[in-house]
CSV table of C-alpha atoms in Angstrom, one decimal:
chain,number,residue,atom,x,y,z
A,1,MET,CA,0.0,0.0,0.0
A,2,LEU,CA,2.8,2.4,0.9
A,3,GLU,CA,4.7,1.4,-2.2
A,4,ARG,CA,1.9,2.7,-4.4
A,5,ALA,CA,2.0,6.2,-2.7
A,6,LEU,CA,5.8,6.6,-3.0
A,7,CYS,CA,8.1,7.4,-6.0
A,8,CYS,CA,11.7,8.3,-6.5
A,9,VAL,CA,12.3,12.1,-6.3
A,10,THR,CA,15.1,11.8,-9.0
A,11,CYS,CA,13.6,9.5,-11.7
A,12,LYS,CA,9.9,9.5,-10.5
A,13,GLY,CA,10.0,5.7,-10.8
A,14,LYS,CA,8.3,3.2,-8.6
A,15,VAL,CA,9.5,2.2,-5.2
A,16,LYS,CA,9.8,-1.4,-3.8
A,17,LEU,CA,10.0,-1.8,0.0
A,18,SER,CA,11.3,-4.9,1.8
A,19,GLU,CA,12.5,-5.9,5.3
A,20,GLN,CA,16.0,-7.1,5.9
A,21,SER,CA,18.4,-7.7,8.9
A,22,ILE,CA,15.5,-8.6,11.1
A,23,ARG,CA,16.6,-8.9,14.8
A,24,GLY,CA,13.8,-9.2,17.2
A,25,LEU,CA,11.5,-6.2,16.8
A,26,GLY,CA,14.1,-4.2,14.9
A,27,PHE,CA,14.9,-4.4,11.2
A,28,GLN,CA,16.1,-2.5,8.2
A,29,ILE,CA,13.6,-1.2,5.6
A,30,ASN,CA,15.2,-1.6,2.2
A,31,VAL,CA,14.0,0.9,-0.4
A,32,LYS,CA,14.7,0.0,-4.0
A,33,PHE,CA,14.0,2.4,-6.8
A,34,SER,CA,12.9,0.6,-10.0
A,35,ASP,CA,13.9,3.0,-12.8
A,36,CYS,CA,17.2,4.4,-11.5
A,37,GLN,CA,18.2,1.2,-9.7
A,38,ARG,CA,19.2,3.1,-6.5
A,39,GLU,CA,18.9,1.4,-3.1
A,40,LEU,CA,18.9,2.7,0.4
A,41,SER,CA,18.3,1.2,3.8
A,42,VAL,CA,16.6,2.8,6.8
A,43,ASP,CA,16.6,1.3,10.4
A,44,SER,CA,13.2,0.8,11.9
A,45,SER,CA,14.6,1.7,15.3
A,46,GLN,CA,17.6,3.6,16.5
A,47,LYS,CA,20.7,1.5,16.9
A,48,ILE,CA,22.5,1.7,20.2
A,49,GLY,CA,25.2,0.0,22.2
A,50,THR,CA,29.0,0.0,22.1
A,51,MET,CA,29.1,-1.1,18.5
A,52,SER,CA,25.8,0.6,17.5
A,53,ASN,CA,24.4,-2.7,16.3
A,54,ALA,CA,21.6,-3.3,18.9
A,55,TYR,CA,18.1,-2.0,18.1
A,56,ASP,CA,16.7,0.3,20.8
A,57,ILE,CA,13.3,-1.3,20.5
A,58,ASN,CA,14.6,-4.7,21.6
A,59,ARG,CA,16.2,-3.3,24.8
A,60,ARG,CA,13.2,-1.1,25.4
A,61,SER,CA,10.7,-4.0,25.0
A,62,VAL,CA,12.7,-6.2,27.5
A,63,LEU,CA,12.9,-3.3,30.0
A,64,MET,CA,9.2,-2.5,29.8
A,65,ILE,CA,8.0,-6.2,30.0
A,66,ARG,CA,10.3,-6.7,33.1
A,67,ALA,CA,9.0,-3.5,34.6
A,68,LEU,CA,5.5,-5.0,34.2
A,69,GLY,CA,6.7,-8.2,36.0
A,70,HIS,CA,6.7,-10.5,33.0
A,71,GLY,CA,9.4,-12.5,31.2
A,72,HIS,CA,10.0,-13.6,27.6
A,73,THR,CA,6.7,-15.5,27.4
A,74,GLY,CA,4.9,-12.3,28.3
A,75,LEU,CA,6.8,-10.4,25.6
A,76,GLU,CA,5.9,-13.1,23.0
A,77,THR,CA,2.3,-12.9,24.0
A,78,LEU,CA,2.3,-9.1,23.7
A,79,CYS,CA,4.0,-9.2,20.3
A,80,GLY,CA,1.5,-11.8,19.1
A,81,LEU,CA,-1.5,-9.8,20.2
A,82,MET,CA,-0.1,-6.6,18.8
A,83,ASP,CA,0.6,-8.4,15.5
A,84,THR,CA,4.2,-7.3,15.4
A,85,LEU,CA,7.4,-9.2,14.6
A,86,PRO,CA,8.4,-11.8,17.2
A,87,PRO,CA,10.5,-10.5,20.0
A,88,VAL,CA,14.2,-11.3,20.6
A,89,THR,CA,14.9,-15.0,21.3
A,90,GLN,CA,15.0,-16.3,24.8
A,91,SER,CA,18.9,-16.2,24.9
A,92,HIS,CA,19.0,-12.6,23.7
A,93,PHE,CA,16.2,-11.8,26.2
A,94,ASP,CA,18.3,-13.3,29.0
A,95,THR,CA,21.4,-11.3,27.8
A,96,ILE,CA,19.5,-8.0,27.7
A,97,ASN,CA,17.9,-8.9,31.1
A,98,SER,CA,21.3,-9.5,32.6
A,99,GLN,CA,22.5,-6.1,31.2
A,100,LEU,CA,19.3,-4.5,32.7
A,101,CYS,CA,20.1,-6.0,36.1
A,102,GLN,CA,23.7,-4.6,35.9
A,103,ALA,CA,22.4,-1.1,34.9
A,104,SER,CA,19.7,-1.3,37.6
A,105,LYS,CA,22.3,-2.1,40.3
A,106,SER,CA,24.6,0.6,39.1
A,107,VAL,CA,21.8,3.3,39.1
A,108,ALA,CA,20.5,2.0,42.5
A,109,ASP,CA,23.9,2.1,44.1
A,110,PHE,CA,24.7,5.6,42.8
A,111,SER,CA,21.2,6.9,43.8
A,112,MET,CA,21.4,5.5,47.3
A,113,ARG,CA,24.9,6.9,47.9
A,114,GLU,CA,23.7,10.3,46.7
A,115,ALA,CA,20.5,10.1,48.8
A,116,VAL,CA,22.5,9.3,51.9
A,117,LYS,CA,25.0,12.1,51.2
A,118,GLU,CA,22.1,14.6,50.7
A,119,GLU,CA,20.3,13.4,53.8
A,120,LEU,CA,23.4,13.6,56.0
A,121,ASN,CA,24.2,17.1,54.8
A,122,ALA,CA,20.6,18.2,55.4
A,123,THR,CA,20.2,16.6,58.9
A,124,GLU,CA,23.8,17.3,60.0
A,125,GLY,CA,24.3,13.8,61.3
A,126,GLU,CA,20.9,13.2,62.9
A,127,GLU,CA,19.0,10.0,62.1
A,128,VAL,CA,18.6,9.4,58.4
A,129,ALA,CA,15.6,8.2,56.5
A,130,THR,CA,15.6,8.0,52.7
A,131,LEU,CA,12.9,7.3,50.1
A,132,ASN,CA,13.3,5.4,46.8
A,133,ASP,CA,13.5,7.2,43.4
A,134,GLY,CA,10.1,6.1,42.2
A,135,LYS,CA,9.5,6.2,38.5
A,136,ARG,CA,12.4,8.6,37.9
A,137,GLY,CA,14.6,5.7,38.8
A,138,LEU,CA,13.2,3.8,35.9
A,139,LEU,CA,14.2,6.6,33.6
A,140,ASP,CA,17.7,6.6,35.1
A,141,ILE,CA,17.9,2.9,34.2
A,142,MET,CA,16.8,3.7,30.7
A,143,LYS,CA,19.5,6.3,30.4
A,144,GLU,CA,22.1,3.9,31.7
A,145,PHE,CA,20.9,1.5,29.1
A,146,ASP,CA,21.4,4.1,26.3
A,147,LEU,CA,17.7,4.3,25.6
A,148,TYR,CA,16.1,7.5,24.3
A,149,ILE,CA,13.8,9.0,26.9
A,150,GLY,CA,11.0,11.0,25.2
A,151,GLU,CA,8.9,13.8,26.7
A,152,ASN,CA,5.9,11.5,27.3
A,153,ALA,CA,8.0,9.1,29.4
A,154,VAL,CA,9.3,12.1,31.5
A,155,ASN,CA,5.8,13.4,31.9
A,156,TRP,CA,4.5,10.0,32.9
A,157,ALA,CA,7.3,9.5,35.5
A,158,ASN,CA,6.7,13.0,36.9
A,159,LYS,CA,3.0,12.5,37.2
A,160,SER,CA,3.4,9.1,38.8
A,161,ASN,CA,5.9,10.5,41.3
A,162,GLU,CA,3.7,13.4,42.1
A,163,THR,CA,0.8,11.0,42.9
A,164,ARG,CA,3.1,8.9,45.0
A,165,TYR,CA,4.5,11.9,46.8
A,166,PHE,CA,0.9,13.1,47.5
A,167,HIS,CA,-0.1,9.8,49.0
A,168,ALA,CA,3.1,9.5,50.9
A,169,GLU,CA,2.7,13.0,52.3
A,170,ARG,CA,-0.9,12.2,53.4
A,171,ALA,CA,0.3,9.0,55.0
A,172,THR,CA,3.1,10.9,56.8
A,173,GLN,CA,0.7,13.5,58.0
A,174,ALA,CA,-1.7,10.8,59.3
A,175,SER,CA,1.0,9.0,61.1
A,176,THR,CA,2.4,12.2,62.6
A,177,LYS,CA,-1.0,13.1,63.9
A,178,GLU,CA,-1.4,9.6,65.3
A,179,ALA,CA,2.0,10.0,67.1
A,180,ARG,CA,1.0,13.4,68.5
A,181,VAL,CA,-2.2,12.0,69.9
A,182,GLU,CA,-0.3,9.0,71.4
A,183,ARG,CA,2.2,11.4,73.0
A,184,ARG,CA,-0.5,13.5,74.5
A,185,SER,CA,-2.3,10.5,75.8
A,186,ARG,CA,1.0,9.2,77.5
A,187,ARG,CA,1.6,12.7,79.0
A,188,ARG,CA,-1.9,12.8,80.4
A,189,ASN,CA,-1.5,9.3,81.9
A,190,GLN,CA,1.9,10.3,83.4
A,191,LYS,CA,0.3,13.4,85.0
A,192,LEU,CA,-2.5,11.2,86.5
A,193,HIS,CA,-0.1,8.8,88.1
């Protein structure tokens, strides 16, 4: 269908599209121009990694299916229901998952060290309590994994965290109020005795 709508800008000839170099959900779109015999290839997804040979979509799909608590079978089901190419093989899934675990550990270690430093500076050595990074931590893992982070992902993480902070603040206020009531009750009891 797309082939009928396209033509070569140079020779105005017909265009033939095909897929090649299929790796999981990533592939190259081969564009062949019939009259002038030119060819070009376009990646369906950004290539990333140390050798720029891994498709971003494959890492992103493993990261997201793991974030949802599923494994390779869940990714196969999702791809089947969405009528896309099959995902990466189980062995590639395991490799990406291992890299994801390393990136997660690296981000978590760094984040915790920084949170402790900030808290110690803010409290000047008093007791320290820290909270996790929430959804922003997931974006940090994506960044560590060389994945592009779009505006929608940032907005989603910020909104999720705002909701989490709101509920945490309400829970903190409730527990603080409960602690105050308990302290007052103990003082009254002490005065009576």
